[in-house]
PDB file of C-alpha atoms in Angstrom:
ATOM      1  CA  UNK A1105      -3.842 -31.259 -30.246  1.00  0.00           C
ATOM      2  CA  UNK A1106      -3.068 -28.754 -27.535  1.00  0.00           C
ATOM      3  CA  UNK A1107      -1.646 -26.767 -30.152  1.00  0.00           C
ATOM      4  CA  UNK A1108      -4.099 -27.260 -32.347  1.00  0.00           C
ATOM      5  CA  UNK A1109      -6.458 -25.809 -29.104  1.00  0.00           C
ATOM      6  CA  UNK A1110      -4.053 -22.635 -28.962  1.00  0.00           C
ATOM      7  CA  UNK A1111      -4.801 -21.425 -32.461  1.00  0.00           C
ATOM      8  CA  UNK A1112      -8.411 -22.131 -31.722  1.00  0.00           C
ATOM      9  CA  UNK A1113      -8.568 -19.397 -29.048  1.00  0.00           C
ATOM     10  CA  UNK A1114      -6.334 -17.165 -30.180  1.00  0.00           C
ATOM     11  CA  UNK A1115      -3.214 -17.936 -28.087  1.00  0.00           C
ATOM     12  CA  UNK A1116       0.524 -18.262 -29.034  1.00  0.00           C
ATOM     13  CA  UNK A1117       2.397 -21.507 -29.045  1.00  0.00           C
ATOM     14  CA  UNK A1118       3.447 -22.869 -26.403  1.00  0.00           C
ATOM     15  CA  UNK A1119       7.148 -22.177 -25.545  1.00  0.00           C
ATOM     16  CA  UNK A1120       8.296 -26.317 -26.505  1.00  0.00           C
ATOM     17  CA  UNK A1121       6.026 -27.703 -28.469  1.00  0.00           C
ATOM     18  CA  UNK A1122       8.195 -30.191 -29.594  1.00  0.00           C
ATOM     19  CA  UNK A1123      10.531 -32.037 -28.101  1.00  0.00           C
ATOM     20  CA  UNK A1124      14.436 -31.930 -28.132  1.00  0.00           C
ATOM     21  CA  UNK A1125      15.938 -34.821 -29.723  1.00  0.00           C
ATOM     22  CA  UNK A1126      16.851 -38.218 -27.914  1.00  0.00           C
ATOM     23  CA  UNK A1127      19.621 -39.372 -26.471  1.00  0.00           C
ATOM     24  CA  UNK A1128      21.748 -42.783 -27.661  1.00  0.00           C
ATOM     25  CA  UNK A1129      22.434 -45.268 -25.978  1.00  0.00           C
ATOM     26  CA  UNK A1130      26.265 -44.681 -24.733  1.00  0.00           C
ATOM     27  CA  UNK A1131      24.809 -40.807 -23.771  1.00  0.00           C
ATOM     28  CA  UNK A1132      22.570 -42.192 -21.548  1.00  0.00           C
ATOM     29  CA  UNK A1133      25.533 -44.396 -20.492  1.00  0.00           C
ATOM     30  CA  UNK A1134      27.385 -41.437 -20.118  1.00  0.00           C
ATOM     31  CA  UNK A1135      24.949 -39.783 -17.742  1.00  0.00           C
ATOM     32  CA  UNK A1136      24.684 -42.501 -15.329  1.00  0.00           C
ATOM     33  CA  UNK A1137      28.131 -43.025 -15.693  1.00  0.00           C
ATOM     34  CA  UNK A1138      28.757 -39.174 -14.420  1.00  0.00           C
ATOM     35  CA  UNK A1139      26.267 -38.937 -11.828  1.00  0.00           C
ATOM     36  CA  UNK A1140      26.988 -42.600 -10.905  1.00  0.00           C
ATOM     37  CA  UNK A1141      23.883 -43.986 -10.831  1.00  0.00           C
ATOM     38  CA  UNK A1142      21.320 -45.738 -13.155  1.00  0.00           C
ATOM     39  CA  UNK A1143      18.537 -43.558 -13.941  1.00  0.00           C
ATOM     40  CA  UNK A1144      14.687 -44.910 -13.422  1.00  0.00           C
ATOM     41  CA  UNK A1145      13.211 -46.827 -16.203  1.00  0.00           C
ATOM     42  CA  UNK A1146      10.804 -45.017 -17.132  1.00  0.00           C
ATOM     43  CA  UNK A1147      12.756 -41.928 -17.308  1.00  0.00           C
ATOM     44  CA  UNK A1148      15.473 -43.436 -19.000  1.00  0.00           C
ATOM     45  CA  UNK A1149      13.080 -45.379 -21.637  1.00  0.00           C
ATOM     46  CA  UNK A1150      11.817 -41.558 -21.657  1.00  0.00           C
ATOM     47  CA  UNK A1151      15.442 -39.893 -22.999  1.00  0.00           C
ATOM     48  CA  UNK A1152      15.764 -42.912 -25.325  1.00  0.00           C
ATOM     49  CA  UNK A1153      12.506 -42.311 -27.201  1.00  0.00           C
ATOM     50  CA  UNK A1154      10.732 -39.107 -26.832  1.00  0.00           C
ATOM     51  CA  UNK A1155      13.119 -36.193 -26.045  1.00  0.00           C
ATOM     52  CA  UNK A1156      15.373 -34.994 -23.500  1.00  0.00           C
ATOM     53  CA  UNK A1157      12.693 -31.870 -22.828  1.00  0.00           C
ATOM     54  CA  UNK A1158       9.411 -30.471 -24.109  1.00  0.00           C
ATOM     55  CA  UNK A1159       6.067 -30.316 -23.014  1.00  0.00           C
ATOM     56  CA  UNK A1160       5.441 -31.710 -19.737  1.00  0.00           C
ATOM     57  CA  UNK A1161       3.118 -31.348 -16.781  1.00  0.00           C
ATOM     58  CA  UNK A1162       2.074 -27.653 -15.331  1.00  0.00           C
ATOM     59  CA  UNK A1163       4.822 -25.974 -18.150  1.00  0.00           C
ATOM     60  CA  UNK A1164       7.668 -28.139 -19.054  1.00  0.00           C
ATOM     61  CA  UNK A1165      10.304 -30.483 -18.673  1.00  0.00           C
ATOM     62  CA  UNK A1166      13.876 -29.532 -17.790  1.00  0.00           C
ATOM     63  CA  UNK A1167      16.400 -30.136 -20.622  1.00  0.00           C
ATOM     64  CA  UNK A1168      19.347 -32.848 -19.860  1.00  0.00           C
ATOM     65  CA  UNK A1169      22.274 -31.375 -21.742  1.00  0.00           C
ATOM     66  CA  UNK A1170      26.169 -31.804 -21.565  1.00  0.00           C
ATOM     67  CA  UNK A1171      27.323 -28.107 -20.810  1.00  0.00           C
ATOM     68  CA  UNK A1172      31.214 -27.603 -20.630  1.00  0.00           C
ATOM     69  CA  UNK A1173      31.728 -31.224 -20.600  1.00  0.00           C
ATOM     70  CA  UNK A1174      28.810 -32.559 -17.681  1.00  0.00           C
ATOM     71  CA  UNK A1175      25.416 -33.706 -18.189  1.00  0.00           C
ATOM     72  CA  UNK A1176      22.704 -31.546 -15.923  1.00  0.00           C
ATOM     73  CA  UNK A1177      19.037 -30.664 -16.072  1.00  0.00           C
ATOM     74  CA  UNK A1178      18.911 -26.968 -17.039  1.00  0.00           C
ATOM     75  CA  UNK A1179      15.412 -25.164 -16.118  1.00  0.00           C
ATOM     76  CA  UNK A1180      13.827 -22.398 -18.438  1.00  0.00           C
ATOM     77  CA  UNK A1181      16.386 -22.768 -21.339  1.00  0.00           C
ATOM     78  CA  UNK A1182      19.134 -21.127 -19.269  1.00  0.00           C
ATOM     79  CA  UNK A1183      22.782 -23.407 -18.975  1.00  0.00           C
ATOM     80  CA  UNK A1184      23.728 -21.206 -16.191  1.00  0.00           C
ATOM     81  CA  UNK A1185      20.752 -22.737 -14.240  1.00  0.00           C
ATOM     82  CA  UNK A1186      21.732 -26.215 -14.121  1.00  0.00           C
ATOM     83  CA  UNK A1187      20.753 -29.042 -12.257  1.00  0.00           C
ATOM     84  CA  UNK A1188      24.054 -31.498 -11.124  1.00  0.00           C
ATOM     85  CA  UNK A1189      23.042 -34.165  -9.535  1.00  0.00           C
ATOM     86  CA  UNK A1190      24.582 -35.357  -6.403  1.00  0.00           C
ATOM     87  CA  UNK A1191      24.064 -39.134  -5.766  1.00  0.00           C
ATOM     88  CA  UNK A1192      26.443 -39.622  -2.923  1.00  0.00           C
ATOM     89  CA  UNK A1193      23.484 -40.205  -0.243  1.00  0.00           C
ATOM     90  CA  UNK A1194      19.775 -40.820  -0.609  1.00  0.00           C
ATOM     91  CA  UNK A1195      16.865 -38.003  -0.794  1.00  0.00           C
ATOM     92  CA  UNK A1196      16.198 -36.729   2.588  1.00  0.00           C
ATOM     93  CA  UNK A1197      12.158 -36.133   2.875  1.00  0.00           C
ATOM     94  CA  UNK A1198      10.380 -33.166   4.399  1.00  0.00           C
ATOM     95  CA  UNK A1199      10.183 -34.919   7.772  1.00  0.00           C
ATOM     96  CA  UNK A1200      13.642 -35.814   7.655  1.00  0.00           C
ATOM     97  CA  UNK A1201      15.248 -32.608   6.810  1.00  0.00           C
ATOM     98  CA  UNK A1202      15.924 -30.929   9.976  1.00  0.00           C
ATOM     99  CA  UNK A1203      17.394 -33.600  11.735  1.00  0.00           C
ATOM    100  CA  UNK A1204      19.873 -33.801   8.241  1.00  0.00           C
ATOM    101  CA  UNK A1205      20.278 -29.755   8.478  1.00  0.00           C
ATOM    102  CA  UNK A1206      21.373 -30.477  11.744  1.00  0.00           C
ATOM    103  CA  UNK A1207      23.754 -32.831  11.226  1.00  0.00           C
ATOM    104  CA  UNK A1208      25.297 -31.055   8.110  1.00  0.00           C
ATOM    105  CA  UNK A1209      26.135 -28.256  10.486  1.00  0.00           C
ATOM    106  CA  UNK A1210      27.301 -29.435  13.455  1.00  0.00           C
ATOM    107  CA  UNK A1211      30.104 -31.605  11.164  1.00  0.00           C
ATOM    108  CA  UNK A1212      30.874 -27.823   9.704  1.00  0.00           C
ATOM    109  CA  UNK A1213      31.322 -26.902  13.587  1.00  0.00           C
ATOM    110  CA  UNK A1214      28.938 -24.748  14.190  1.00  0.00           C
ATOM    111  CA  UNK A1215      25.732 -25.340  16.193  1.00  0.00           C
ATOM    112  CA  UNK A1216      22.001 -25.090  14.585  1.00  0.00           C
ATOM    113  CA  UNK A1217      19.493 -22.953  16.125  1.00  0.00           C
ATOM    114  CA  UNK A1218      15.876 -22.961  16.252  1.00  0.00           C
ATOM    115  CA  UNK A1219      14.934 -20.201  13.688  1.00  0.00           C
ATOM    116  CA  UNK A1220      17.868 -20.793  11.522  1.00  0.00           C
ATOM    117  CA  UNK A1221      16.217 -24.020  10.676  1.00  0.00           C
ATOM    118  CA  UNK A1222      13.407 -22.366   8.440  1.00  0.00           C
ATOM    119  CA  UNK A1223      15.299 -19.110   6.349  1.00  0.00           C
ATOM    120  CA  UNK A1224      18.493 -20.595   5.987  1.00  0.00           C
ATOM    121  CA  UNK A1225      20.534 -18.528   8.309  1.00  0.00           C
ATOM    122  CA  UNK A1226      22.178 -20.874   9.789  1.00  0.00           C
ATOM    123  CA  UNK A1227      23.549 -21.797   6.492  1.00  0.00           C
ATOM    124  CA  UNK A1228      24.894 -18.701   5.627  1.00  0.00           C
ATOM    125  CA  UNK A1229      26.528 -18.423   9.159  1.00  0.00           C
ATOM    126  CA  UNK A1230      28.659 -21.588   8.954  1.00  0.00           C
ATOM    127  CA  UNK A1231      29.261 -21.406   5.181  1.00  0.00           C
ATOM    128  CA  UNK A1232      29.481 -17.782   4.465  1.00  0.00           C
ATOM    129  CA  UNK A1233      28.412 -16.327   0.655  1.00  0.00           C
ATOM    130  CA  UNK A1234      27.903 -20.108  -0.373  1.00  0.00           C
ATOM    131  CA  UNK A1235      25.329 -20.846   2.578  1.00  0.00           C
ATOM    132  CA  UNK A1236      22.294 -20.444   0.523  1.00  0.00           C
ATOM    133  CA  UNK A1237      24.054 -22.297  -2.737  1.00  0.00           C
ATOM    134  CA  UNK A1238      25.195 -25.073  -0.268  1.00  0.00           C
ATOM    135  CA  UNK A1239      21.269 -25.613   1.134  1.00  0.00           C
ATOM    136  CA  UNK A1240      19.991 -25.535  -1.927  1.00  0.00           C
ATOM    137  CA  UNK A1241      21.885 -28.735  -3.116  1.00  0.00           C
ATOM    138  CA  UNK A1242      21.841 -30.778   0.393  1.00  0.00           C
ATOM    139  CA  UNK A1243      18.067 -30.532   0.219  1.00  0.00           C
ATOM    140  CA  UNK A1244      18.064 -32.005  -3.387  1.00  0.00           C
ATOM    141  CA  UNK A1245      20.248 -34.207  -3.035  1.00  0.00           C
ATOM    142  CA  UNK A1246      19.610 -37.713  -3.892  1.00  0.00           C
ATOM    143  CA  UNK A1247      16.809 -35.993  -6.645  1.00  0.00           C
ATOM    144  CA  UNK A1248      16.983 -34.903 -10.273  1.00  0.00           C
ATOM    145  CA  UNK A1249      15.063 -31.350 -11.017  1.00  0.00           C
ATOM    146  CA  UNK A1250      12.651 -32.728 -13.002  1.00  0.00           C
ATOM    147  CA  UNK A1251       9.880 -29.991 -14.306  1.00  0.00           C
ATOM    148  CA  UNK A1252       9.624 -26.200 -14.428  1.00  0.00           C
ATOM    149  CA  UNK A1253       5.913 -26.159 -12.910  1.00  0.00           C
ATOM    150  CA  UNK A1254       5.844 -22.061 -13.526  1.00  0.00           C
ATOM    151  CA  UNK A1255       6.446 -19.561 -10.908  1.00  0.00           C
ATOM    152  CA  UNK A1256       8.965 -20.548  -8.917  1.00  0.00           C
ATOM    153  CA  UNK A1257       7.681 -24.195  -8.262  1.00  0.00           C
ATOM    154  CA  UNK A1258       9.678 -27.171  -9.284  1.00  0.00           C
ATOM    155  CA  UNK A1259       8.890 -30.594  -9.452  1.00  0.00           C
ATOM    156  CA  UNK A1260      11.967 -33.561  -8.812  1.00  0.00           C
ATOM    157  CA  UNK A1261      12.214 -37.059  -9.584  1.00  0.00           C
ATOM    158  CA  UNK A1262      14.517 -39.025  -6.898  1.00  0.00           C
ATOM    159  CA  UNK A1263      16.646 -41.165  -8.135  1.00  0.00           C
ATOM    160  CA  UNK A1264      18.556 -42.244  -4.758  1.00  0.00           C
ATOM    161  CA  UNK A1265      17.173 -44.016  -1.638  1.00  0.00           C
ATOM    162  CA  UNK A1266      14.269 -45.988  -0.631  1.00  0.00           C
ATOM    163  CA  UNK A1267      11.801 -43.742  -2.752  1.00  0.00           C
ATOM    164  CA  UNK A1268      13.773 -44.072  -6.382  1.00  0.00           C
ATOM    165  CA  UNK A1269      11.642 -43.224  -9.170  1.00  0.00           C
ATOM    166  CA  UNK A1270       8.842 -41.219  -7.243  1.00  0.00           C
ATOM    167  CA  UNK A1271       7.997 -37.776  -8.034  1.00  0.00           C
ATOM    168  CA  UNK A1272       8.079 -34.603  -5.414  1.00  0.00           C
ATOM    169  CA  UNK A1273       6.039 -31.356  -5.932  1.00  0.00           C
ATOM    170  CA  UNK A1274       8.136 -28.252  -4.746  1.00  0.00           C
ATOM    171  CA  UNK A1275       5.798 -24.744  -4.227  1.00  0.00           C
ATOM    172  CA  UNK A1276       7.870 -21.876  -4.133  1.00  0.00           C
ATOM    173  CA  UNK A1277       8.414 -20.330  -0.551  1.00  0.00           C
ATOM    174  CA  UNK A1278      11.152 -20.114   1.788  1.00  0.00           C
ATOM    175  CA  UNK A1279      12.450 -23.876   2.589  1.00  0.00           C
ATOM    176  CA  UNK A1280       9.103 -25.124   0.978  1.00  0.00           C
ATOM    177  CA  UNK A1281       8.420 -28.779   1.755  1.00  0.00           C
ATOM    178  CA  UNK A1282       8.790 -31.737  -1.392  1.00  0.00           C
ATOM    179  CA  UNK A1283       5.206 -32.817  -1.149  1.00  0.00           C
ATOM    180  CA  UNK A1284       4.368 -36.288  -2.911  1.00  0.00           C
ATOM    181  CA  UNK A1285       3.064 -35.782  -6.375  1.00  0.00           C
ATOM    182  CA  UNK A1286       0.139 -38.307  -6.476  1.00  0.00           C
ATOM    183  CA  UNK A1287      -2.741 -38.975  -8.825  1.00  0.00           C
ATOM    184  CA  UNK A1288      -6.868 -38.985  -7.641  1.00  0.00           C
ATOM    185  CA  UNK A1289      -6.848 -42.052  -6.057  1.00  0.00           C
ATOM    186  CA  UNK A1290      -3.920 -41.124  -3.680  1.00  0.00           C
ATOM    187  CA  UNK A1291      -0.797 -43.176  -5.208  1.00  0.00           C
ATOM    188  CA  UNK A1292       2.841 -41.695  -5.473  1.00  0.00           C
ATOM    189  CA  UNK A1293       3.805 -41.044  -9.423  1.00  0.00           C
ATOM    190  CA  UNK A1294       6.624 -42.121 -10.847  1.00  0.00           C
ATOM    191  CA  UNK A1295       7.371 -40.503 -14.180  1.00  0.00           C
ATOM    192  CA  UNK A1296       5.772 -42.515 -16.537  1.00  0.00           C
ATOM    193  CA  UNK A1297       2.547 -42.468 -14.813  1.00  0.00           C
ATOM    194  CA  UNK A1298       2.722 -38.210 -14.269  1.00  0.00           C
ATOM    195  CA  UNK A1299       3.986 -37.901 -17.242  1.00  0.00           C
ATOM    196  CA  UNK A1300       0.921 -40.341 -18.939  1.00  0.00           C
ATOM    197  CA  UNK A1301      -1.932 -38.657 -16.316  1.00  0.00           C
ATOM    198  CA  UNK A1302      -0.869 -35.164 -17.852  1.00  0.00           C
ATOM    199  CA  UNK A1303      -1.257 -36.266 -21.020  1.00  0.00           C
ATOM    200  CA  UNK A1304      -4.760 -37.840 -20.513  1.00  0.00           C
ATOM    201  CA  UNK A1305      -5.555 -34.424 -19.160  1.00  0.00           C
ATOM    202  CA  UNK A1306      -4.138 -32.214 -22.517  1.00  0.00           C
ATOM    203  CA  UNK A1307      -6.399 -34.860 -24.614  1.00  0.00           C
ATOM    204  CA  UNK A1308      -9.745 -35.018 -22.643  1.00  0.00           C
ATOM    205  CA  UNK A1309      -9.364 -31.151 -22.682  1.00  0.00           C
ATOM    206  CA  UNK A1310      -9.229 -30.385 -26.314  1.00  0.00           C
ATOM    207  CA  UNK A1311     -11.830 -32.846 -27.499  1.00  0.00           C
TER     208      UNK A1311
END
């Protein structure tokens, strides 16, 4: 239908406008078995019988592929941006962030200050050229890179810790907070009910 709406007004397709094919069963086994953890349901149900990328809320849905042997989520059909998730602790949230920052440092040695909490410099002092790389995986930690929501922001799907299976809105900015992704009556997504909202929304819209 949404493509259907495209042609109507004179626009090209959209960049996925279908999906990539499903994953089996022992891939999906494979997956969890990597990143050593079971992925949410609804998620998983998700790989199993849609796609493993396509059309999705904002723009579109990262792509779960094995590249050079390991399963990541790959953003705007490029393998060298790849998504590995790390499950070895829970998802830190926005409030909880410095006082993790903090802690990740001073176990490196090296002893946080106030400004270096917001652009990262801090980072880059205690782990030299792989400062910014090293942030940038702490913070999404815990959280599978979900959705390319178009320039620059991101949207994530945590998989670890006491809010498994809830989605996070990511703007793009320096250190941006993950804001709860939550539909008009105030309640935290999971994927199956952003993914089923958005959805509504393509259908209402090109009746």
């Amino acid at each position: 239908m949404e493509e259907a709406d495209r042609r109507a007004r004179g626009l090209a397709p959209s960049r996925h406008p279908t999906f990539e094919p499903v994953l089996t069963p022992d891939e999906i086994a494979e997956v969890e078995a990597q990143c050593g953890v079971e992925l949410p349901a609804d998620y998983r149900s998700f790989l199993a019988e849609v796609g493993v990328n396509g059309p999705g809320p904002w723009f579109e849905l990262t792509s779960l592929r094995r590249v050079d042997g390991r399963w990541g989520w790959v953003w705007d059909d490029d393998e060298t941006l790849r998504w590995l998730l790390d499950s070895s602790g829970p998802f830190v949230e926005t409030e909880d962030w410095p006082t993790r920052q903090a802690e990740i440092l001073r176990a490196a040695g090296y002893e946080p200050t106030p400004q270096g909490a917001d652009d990262g410099s801090d980072f880059r002092r205690a782990f030299g050229r792989a400062g910014d790389e090293r942030r940038y995986r702490e913070r999404g930690r815990g959280a599978i890179h979900i959705s390319n929501d178009g320039c620059g922001a991101t949207g994530w799907l945590i998989v670890v810790g006491p809010h498994r299976g809830e989605l996070r809105d990511r703007e793009q900015a320096i250190n941006p907070p993950f804001e709860p992704c939550v539909d008009a009556a105030g309640n935290r997504h999971t994927f199956g009910t952003w993914y089923l909202e958005w959805l509504e929304r393509c259908e209402s819209a090109t009746q």
